[in-house]
CSV table of C-alpha atoms in Angstrom, one decimal:
chain,number,residue,atom,x,y,z
W,21,MET,CA,12.5,-11.2,-7.5
W,22,ALA,CA,10.7,-9.0,-4.8
W,23,GLY,CA,9.7,-11.9,-3.4
W,24,ALA,CA,13.0,-12.9,-2.2
W,25,GLY,CA,13.9,-10.3,0.0
W,26,GLY,CA,15.9,-7.5,-0.2
W,27,SER,CA,18.3,-4.8,2.2
W,28,ALA,CA,16.8,-1.3,3.8
W,29,GLY,CA,19.3,0.8,2.0
W,30,GLY,CA,19.6,-0.3,-1.6
W,31,GLY,CA,22.9,-1.9,-0.7
W,32,ALA,CA,24.3,-5.7,-0.8
W,33,GLY,CA,20.9,-7.0,-2.0
W,34,ALA,CA,19.7,-4.8,-4.1
W,35,MET,CA,18.9,-5.6,-7.2
W,36,LYS,CA,19.1,-2.9,-9.8
W,37,SER,CA,16.5,-2.3,-12.5
W,38,ALA,CA,17.1,-1.2,-16.2
W,39,GLY,CA,16.9,2.4,-15.6
W,40,CYS,CA,20.1,2.5,-13.1
W,41,ASP,CA,23.3,4.1,-14.1
W,42,LYS,CA,21.4,5.9,-16.6
W,43,PRO,CA,20.0,9.6,-17.5
W,44,ARG,CA,16.3,9.4,-16.2
W,45,LYS,CA,13.6,9.1,-18.7
W,46,LEU,CA,10.7,9.6,-16.3
W,47,MET,CA,10.3,12.9,-14.7
W,48,ASP,CA,8.2,13.7,-11.7
W,49,GLY,CA,4.0,14.6,-12.1
W,50,ASN,CA,1.4,13.3,-13.8
W,51,GLN,CA,2.0,10.9,-16.9
W,52,THR,CA,-0.3,9.1,-19.3
W,53,LEU,CA,0.1,5.7,-20.9
W,54,SER,CA,-1.5,3.4,-23.1
W,55,SER,CA,-3.3,0.5,-21.6
W,56,GLY,CA,-5.5,-2.1,-22.6
W,57,GLY,CA,-6.4,0.6,-25.3
W,58,GLN,CA,-6.9,3.4,-22.7
W,59,ASN,CA,-4.9,6.2,-22.0
W,60,ARG,CA,-4.4,5.9,-18.4
W,61,GLN,CA,-3.4,8.2,-15.6
W,62,TRP,CA,-1.0,7.9,-13.0
W,63,HIS,CA,1.7,10.2,-11.3
W,64,VAL,CA,5.3,9.8,-9.7
W,65,LYS,CA,7.5,11.3,-7.4
W,66,ALA,CA,11.2,10.5,-7.0
W,67,PRO,CA,13.3,11.5,-4.2
W,68,ALA,CA,14.6,15.1,-4.4
W,69,MET,CA,18.2,14.1,-4.2
W,70,TYR,CA,17.7,11.6,-6.8
W,71,ASP,CA,20.9,9.6,-8.1
W,72,GLN,CA,20.6,7.6,-10.9
W,73,THR,CA,23.4,4.8,-9.6
W,74,HIS,CA,21.6,4.3,-6.5
W,75,PRO,CA,18.4,1.4,-6.4
W,76,TYR,CA,15.1,3.0,-4.6
W,77,ARG,CA,12.3,1.5,-3.2
W,78,VAL,CA,8.8,2.0,-5.0
W,79,ILE,CA,5.7,2.2,-3.2
W,80,PHE,CA,2.6,2.2,-5.3
W,81,MET,CA,-0.3,4.2,-3.8
W,82,TYR,CA,-4.3,3.0,-5.1
W,83,HIS,CA,-6.8,5.4,-3.8
W,84,TRP,CA,-10.4,4.8,-2.5
W,85,ASN,CA,-13.6,4.7,-4.1
W,86,TYR,CA,-14.4,8.1,-5.7
W,87,GLY,CA,-10.7,9.2,-4.7
W,88,SER,CA,-7.9,10.9,-7.5
W,89,ILE,CA,-4.5,10.9,-7.9
W,90,ASN,CA,-4.9,14.5,-6.4
W,91,SER,CA,-6.5,13.1,-3.4
W,92,ILE,CA,-3.3,11.3,-2.3
W,93,VAL,CA,-0.6,13.8,-3.7
W,94,ASN,CA,-2.5,16.8,-2.9
W,95,PRO,CA,-4.7,16.0,0.5
W,96,PRO,CA,-7.1,16.9,2.0
W,97,ASP,CA,-9.8,16.4,-0.5
W,98,ALA,CA,-13.6,16.7,-0.6
W,99,ASP,CA,-13.3,12.8,1.7
W,100,LYS,CA,-10.9,14.1,4.5
W,101,ASN,CA,-9.4,10.4,4.0
W,102,THR,CA,-6.1,11.9,4.9
W,103,ASP,CA,-4.6,15.0,5.2
W,104,ARG,CA,-1.0,14.2,4.7
W,105,PRO,CA,0.4,13.7,1.2
W,106,TYR,CA,1.2,10.0,0.0
W,107,TYR,CA,-0.9,8.4,3.0
W,108,GLY,CA,1.7,10.0,5.1
W,109,ILE,CA,4.1,7.8,4.2
W,110,GLU,CA,6.2,10.4,2.3
W,111,ASP,CA,7.1,12.8,5.4
W,112,LEU,CA,8.7,9.6,6.7
W,113,SER,CA,10.5,8.6,3.9
W,114,GLY,CA,13.7,10.7,4.0
W,115,ASN,CA,15.2,10.5,0.4
W,116,SER,CA,14.8,6.7,0.2
W,117,THR,CA,11.4,6.1,-2.0
W,118,ILE,CA,9.8,6.8,-5.4
W,119,PHE,CA,5.9,6.9,-5.2
W,120,VAL,CA,3.5,6.0,-8.2
W,121,VAL,CA,0.2,7.3,-8.1
W,122,PRO,CA,-2.4,5.5,-10.2
W,123,GLN,CA,-5.7,6.9,-11.2
W,124,GLY,CA,-8.6,4.3,-11.6
W,125,LEU,CA,-11.2,4.1,-14.1
W,126,GLU,CA,-14.3,5.8,-13.0
W,127,ASN,CA,-12.5,6.2,-9.6
W,128,GLY,CA,-12.2,2.5,-8.6
W,129,TRP,CA,-10.5,-0.5,-9.3
W,130,ALA,CA,-12.8,-2.6,-10.6
W,131,ASN,CA,-10.3,-4.2,-12.1
W,132,THR,CA,-12.9,-5.6,-15.3
W,133,GLY,CA,-10.9,-7.9,-17.4
W,134,GLY,CA,-7.7,-7.5,-15.3
W,135,ARG,CA,-7.7,-4.2,-17.0
W,136,ASP,CA,-5.9,-2.4,-13.9
W,137,SER,CA,-3.6,-5.1,-13.5
W,138,THR,CA,-2.4,-5.1,-17.0
W,139,PHE,CA,-2.1,-0.9,-16.0
W,140,THR,CA,0.1,-2.0,-13.1
W,141,ASP,CA,2.1,-4.0,-15.5
W,142,ALA,CA,2.6,-1.0,-17.6
W,143,MET,CA,3.1,1.1,-14.9
W,144,LEU,CA,6.3,-1.0,-13.4
W,145,THR,CA,8.4,-1.5,-16.3
W,146,ALA,CA,7.7,2.1,-17.3
W,147,VAL,CA,8.9,3.0,-13.8
W,148,THR,CA,11.8,0.4,-14.1
W,149,ASP,CA,12.9,1.5,-17.0
W,150,GLY,CA,13.0,5.1,-16.7
W,151,LEU,CA,14.4,5.2,-13.1
W,152,CYS,CA,17.1,3.5,-10.8
W,153,VAL,CA,14.4,0.9,-9.2
W,154,ASP,CA,15.6,-1.8,-6.3
W,155,THR,CA,13.5,-4.5,-7.9
W,156,THR,CA,13.4,-6.8,-4.4
W,157,ARG,CA,11.5,-3.9,-2.9
W,158,ILE,CA,8.7,-2.7,-4.6
W,159,PHE,CA,5.5,-2.6,-2.2
W,160,THR,CA,1.9,-2.2,-2.8
W,161,THR,CA,-1.0,0.3,-0.5
W,162,GLY,CA,-4.3,1.4,-0.5
W,163,PHE,CA,-7.6,2.3,1.6
W,164,SER,CA,-10.7,0.5,1.1
W,165,TYR,CA,-10.9,0.1,-2.7
W,166,GLY,CA,-7.4,0.7,-3.1
W,167,GLY,CA,-6.4,-1.8,-0.1
W,168,ALA,CA,-8.8,-4.5,-2.2
W,169,MET,CA,-6.2,-3.4,-5.5
W,170,SER,CA,-3.3,-3.7,-3.6
W,171,MET,CA,-4.5,-7.7,-2.3
W,172,LYS,CA,-5.1,-8.4,-5.6
W,173,LEU,CA,-1.8,-7.4,-6.7
W,174,ALA,CA,-0.2,-9.3,-3.5
W,175,CYS,CA,-1.7,-12.3,-4.7
W,176,SER,CA,-1.4,-12.4,-8.7
W,177,LYS,CA,2.0,-10.8,-8.9
W,178,PRO,CA,4.3,-12.2,-5.3
W,179,ASP,CA,7.0,-12.4,-7.6
W,180,LYS,CA,6.6,-8.4,-8.5
W,181,PHE,CA,5.7,-7.0,-4.9
W,182,ARG,CA,7.5,-7.5,-1.4
W,183,ALA,CA,4.8,-6.6,0.9
W,184,ALA,CA,1.1,-5.1,0.7
W,185,ILE,CA,-0.2,-2.4,3.1
W,186,VAL,CA,-3.4,-2.0,2.8
W,187,TYR,CA,-6.3,-0.2,5.4
W,188,ASP,CA,-9.8,-0.9,6.0
W,189,THR,CA,-10.7,-3.3,3.2
W,190,GLY,CA,-12.3,-6.6,2.1
W,191,THR,CA,-12.2,-9.5,-0.1
W,192,PHE,CA,-14.8,-9.3,-2.5
W,193,LEU,CA,-13.4,-6.5,-4.8
W,194,SER,CA,-10.7,-6.0,-7.6
W,195,GLY,CA,-11.6,-9.1,-9.1
W,196,PHE,CA,-9.8,-10.2,-5.7
W,197,ASN,CA,-9.7,-14.4,-5.9
W,198,GLN,CA,-8.2,-16.3,-2.8
W,199,SER,CA,-7.3,-18.9,-5.3
W,200,GLU,CA,-4.4,-16.4,-6.5
W,201,CYS,CA,-2.5,-16.9,-3.2
W,202,THR,CA,-0.5,-19.4,-3.4
W,203,LYS,CA,2.8,-17.9,-2.6
W,204,PRO,CA,3.8,-15.9,0.7
W,205,ILE,CA,4.3,-12.0,0.9
W,206,ALA,CA,4.5,-9.7,3.8
W,207,PHE,CA,1.6,-8.0,4.8
W,208,PHE,CA,0.0,-5.5,6.9
W,209,GLU,CA,-3.3,-4.5,7.9
W,210,SER,CA,-5.4,-1.6,10.0
W,211,HIS,CA,-8.9,-2.2,10.6
W,212,GLY,CA,-11.2,-0.1,12.7
W,213,LEU,CA,-13.7,-1.9,15.1
W,214,ASP,CA,-16.8,0.2,13.4
W,215,ASP,CA,-15.9,0.1,10.0
W,216,LYS,CA,-19.3,0.0,8.4
W,217,THR,CA,-18.4,-0.5,4.8
W,218,PHE,CA,-16.5,-3.2,5.4
W,219,ASP,CA,-17.1,-4.4,8.9
W,220,TYR,CA,-14.1,-6.1,11.5
W,221,ASN,CA,-14.9,-9.5,10.7
W,222,GLU,CA,-14.1,-8.8,7.1
W,223,GLY,CA,-11.2,-7.1,8.1
W,224,LEU,CA,-10.4,-10.6,10.0
W,225,LYS,CA,-10.9,-12.5,7.0
W,226,VAL,CA,-8.4,-10.6,5.4
W,227,LEU,CA,-6.1,-11.0,7.8
W,228,GLY,CA,-6.3,-14.6,8.0
W,229,ILE,CA,-6.0,-15.3,4.3
W,230,PHE,CA,-2.3,-13.8,4.7
W,231,THR,CA,-1.5,-15.5,7.8
W,232,ASP,CA,-2.6,-18.5,6.6
W,233,LEU,CA,-0.6,-17.8,3.3
W,234,ASN,CA,2.6,-17.3,5.4
W,235,SER,CA,2.3,-20.2,8.0
W,236,CYS,CA,1.7,-17.6,10.8
W,237,THR,CA,0.9,-19.1,14.4
W,238,ASP,CA,-2.6,-18.4,14.9
W,239,GLN,CA,-3.5,-15.7,17.7
W,240,THR,CA,-6.5,-13.3,17.9
W,241,PRO,CA,-5.8,-9.6,17.9
W,242,PRO,CA,-6.7,-8.1,21.3
W,243,LEU,CA,-9.5,-5.4,21.4
W,244,PRO,CA,-8.4,-2.0,22.0
W,245,ALA,CA,-10.3,0.5,24.1
W,246,ASP,CA,-12.7,2.8,22.2
W,247,SER,CA,-10.3,5.5,21.9
W,248,ALA,CA,-7.1,3.5,21.5
W,249,HIS,CA,-5.5,1.8,18.7
W,250,GLY,CA,-3.2,-2.0,19.3
W,251,CYS,CA,-1.1,-3.3,16.9
W,252,VAL,CA,0.4,-7.2,17.0
W,253,SER,CA,3.0,-9.0,14.8
W,254,PHE,CA,2.3,-12.6,14.4
W,255,GLN,CA,4.7,-15.3,15.0
W,256,GLY,CA,6.0,-18.0,13.6
W,257,CYS,CA,5.6,-16.6,9.8
W,258,SER,CA,7.8,-18.1,6.9
W,259,ALA,CA,11.0,-16.3,6.7
W,260,GLY,CA,10.9,-12.9,5.4
W,261,HIS,CA,7.2,-12.9,5.0
W,262,PRO,CA,6.4,-11.2,8.3
W,263,VAL,CA,2.7,-9.9,9.0
W,264,ARG,CA,1.3,-6.9,11.5
W,265,PHE,CA,-2.2,-6.3,12.1
W,266,CYS,CA,-3.2,-2.5,13.4
W,267,ASN,CA,-6.9,-2.2,14.9
W,268,PHE,CA,-8.7,0.9,16.1
W,269,GLY,CA,-11.6,1.4,18.6
W,270,LYS,CA,-14.8,3.4,17.4
W,271,GLY,CA,-13.6,6.4,19.6
W,272,GLN,CA,-10.8,7.0,16.8
W,273,ASN,CA,-11.1,10.6,15.5
W,274,ASN,CA,-12.7,10.8,11.7
W,275,PRO,CA,-12.9,14.2,10.6
W,276,LYS,CA,-14.4,12.8,7.6
W,277,GLN,CA,-18.0,11.9,9.6
W,278,GLY,CA,-17.3,14.8,11.9
W,279,GLY,CA,-16.1,12.5,14.6
W,280,PRO,CA,-16.1,9.0,15.4
W,281,GLY,CA,-15.7,6.3,13.0
W,282,GLY,CA,-14.6,3.0,11.7
W,283,HIS,CA,-13.5,3.4,7.6
W,284,TYR,CA,-10.6,5.6,7.9
W,285,PRO,CA,-6.9,5.2,6.9
W,286,SER,CA,-5.9,7.8,9.3
W,287,PRO,CA,-7.5,7.4,12.8
W,288,LYS,CA,-5.9,9.5,15.3
W,289,ASP,CA,-5.4,8.8,18.9
W,290,PRO,CA,-6.9,11.2,21.6
W,291,GLY,CA,-5.4,14.6,21.9
W,292,GLN,CA,-3.1,13.8,18.4
W,293,THR,CA,-3.3,15.8,15.4
W,294,THR,CA,-1.6,13.2,13.0
W,295,SER,CA,-2.4,9.7,12.4
W,296,TRP,CA,-0.4,6.9,14.1
W,297,VAL,CA,-0.8,5.0,11.0
W,298,PRO,CA,1.8,6.0,8.9
W,299,ALA,CA,4.5,5.6,11.5
W,300,GLU,CA,3.3,2.2,11.6
W,301,ALA,CA,3.4,1.1,7.9
W,302,TRP,CA,7.0,3.0,7.4
W,303,LYS,CA,8.3,0.6,10.5
W,304,PHE,CA,7.0,-2.3,8.4
W,305,ILE,CA,8.3,-0.8,4.8
W,306,GLU,CA,11.8,0.0,6.1
W,307,GLN,CA,12.5,-3.2,7.7
W,308,PHE,CA,13.4,-4.6,4.0
């Protein structure tokens, strides 16, 4: 079970999926599967040196509203939300991770009638049957609407996902219901102080749900300077369920808005050409 823990290298603590020790059935590229009476699109990328005997980490990546598979796999798109593939995490992952990128209906994650949760279950089955996966190290991540979908999965499927990593999201999308949040799950969040889509207080509300769920010690994250960012790891969380929160000031560069702005998954420190967020997210993921 994902919530029970895992190992960083697919070693002694790993749990091999049904697709291990067999020729791979799931190839890289765009895929189609039937879910809820509809043909759903998704994308898979396994490590270039894929080894059928090695159980790999998997990261599901949900796009933002009006985004797409292509927005994450081949950025930047018109929204300019990220300029590095796979939310910048692929560059850091080495030969260690399988990436799964679903396509939302109408380019969003309304999850009407649980349709996107059902789709996720179907993808999980296809990935674990078709590739060698460490089932204790399956993660979900997303920005904005995609972050809300990841929160929904974190609370409704904590036995399938090891952790959720969300960027600038809120509590009122994708069928999220806090009453489903009954089991602890590791959680990472970044949120802009000047976010005008999900304001900063909404970001703190998201954070509070998971610090409470994981029995962490209460603390208020310090506010960074306008052009800076800051991160804090919460103390006292239940074993195996860390919570880390990063925030950033309104002066962090956001090319989507032609300058500063808070609703953005890839903020950059002054003078930097790449975002600090992927390294923070990867450091959080890599500990498992």
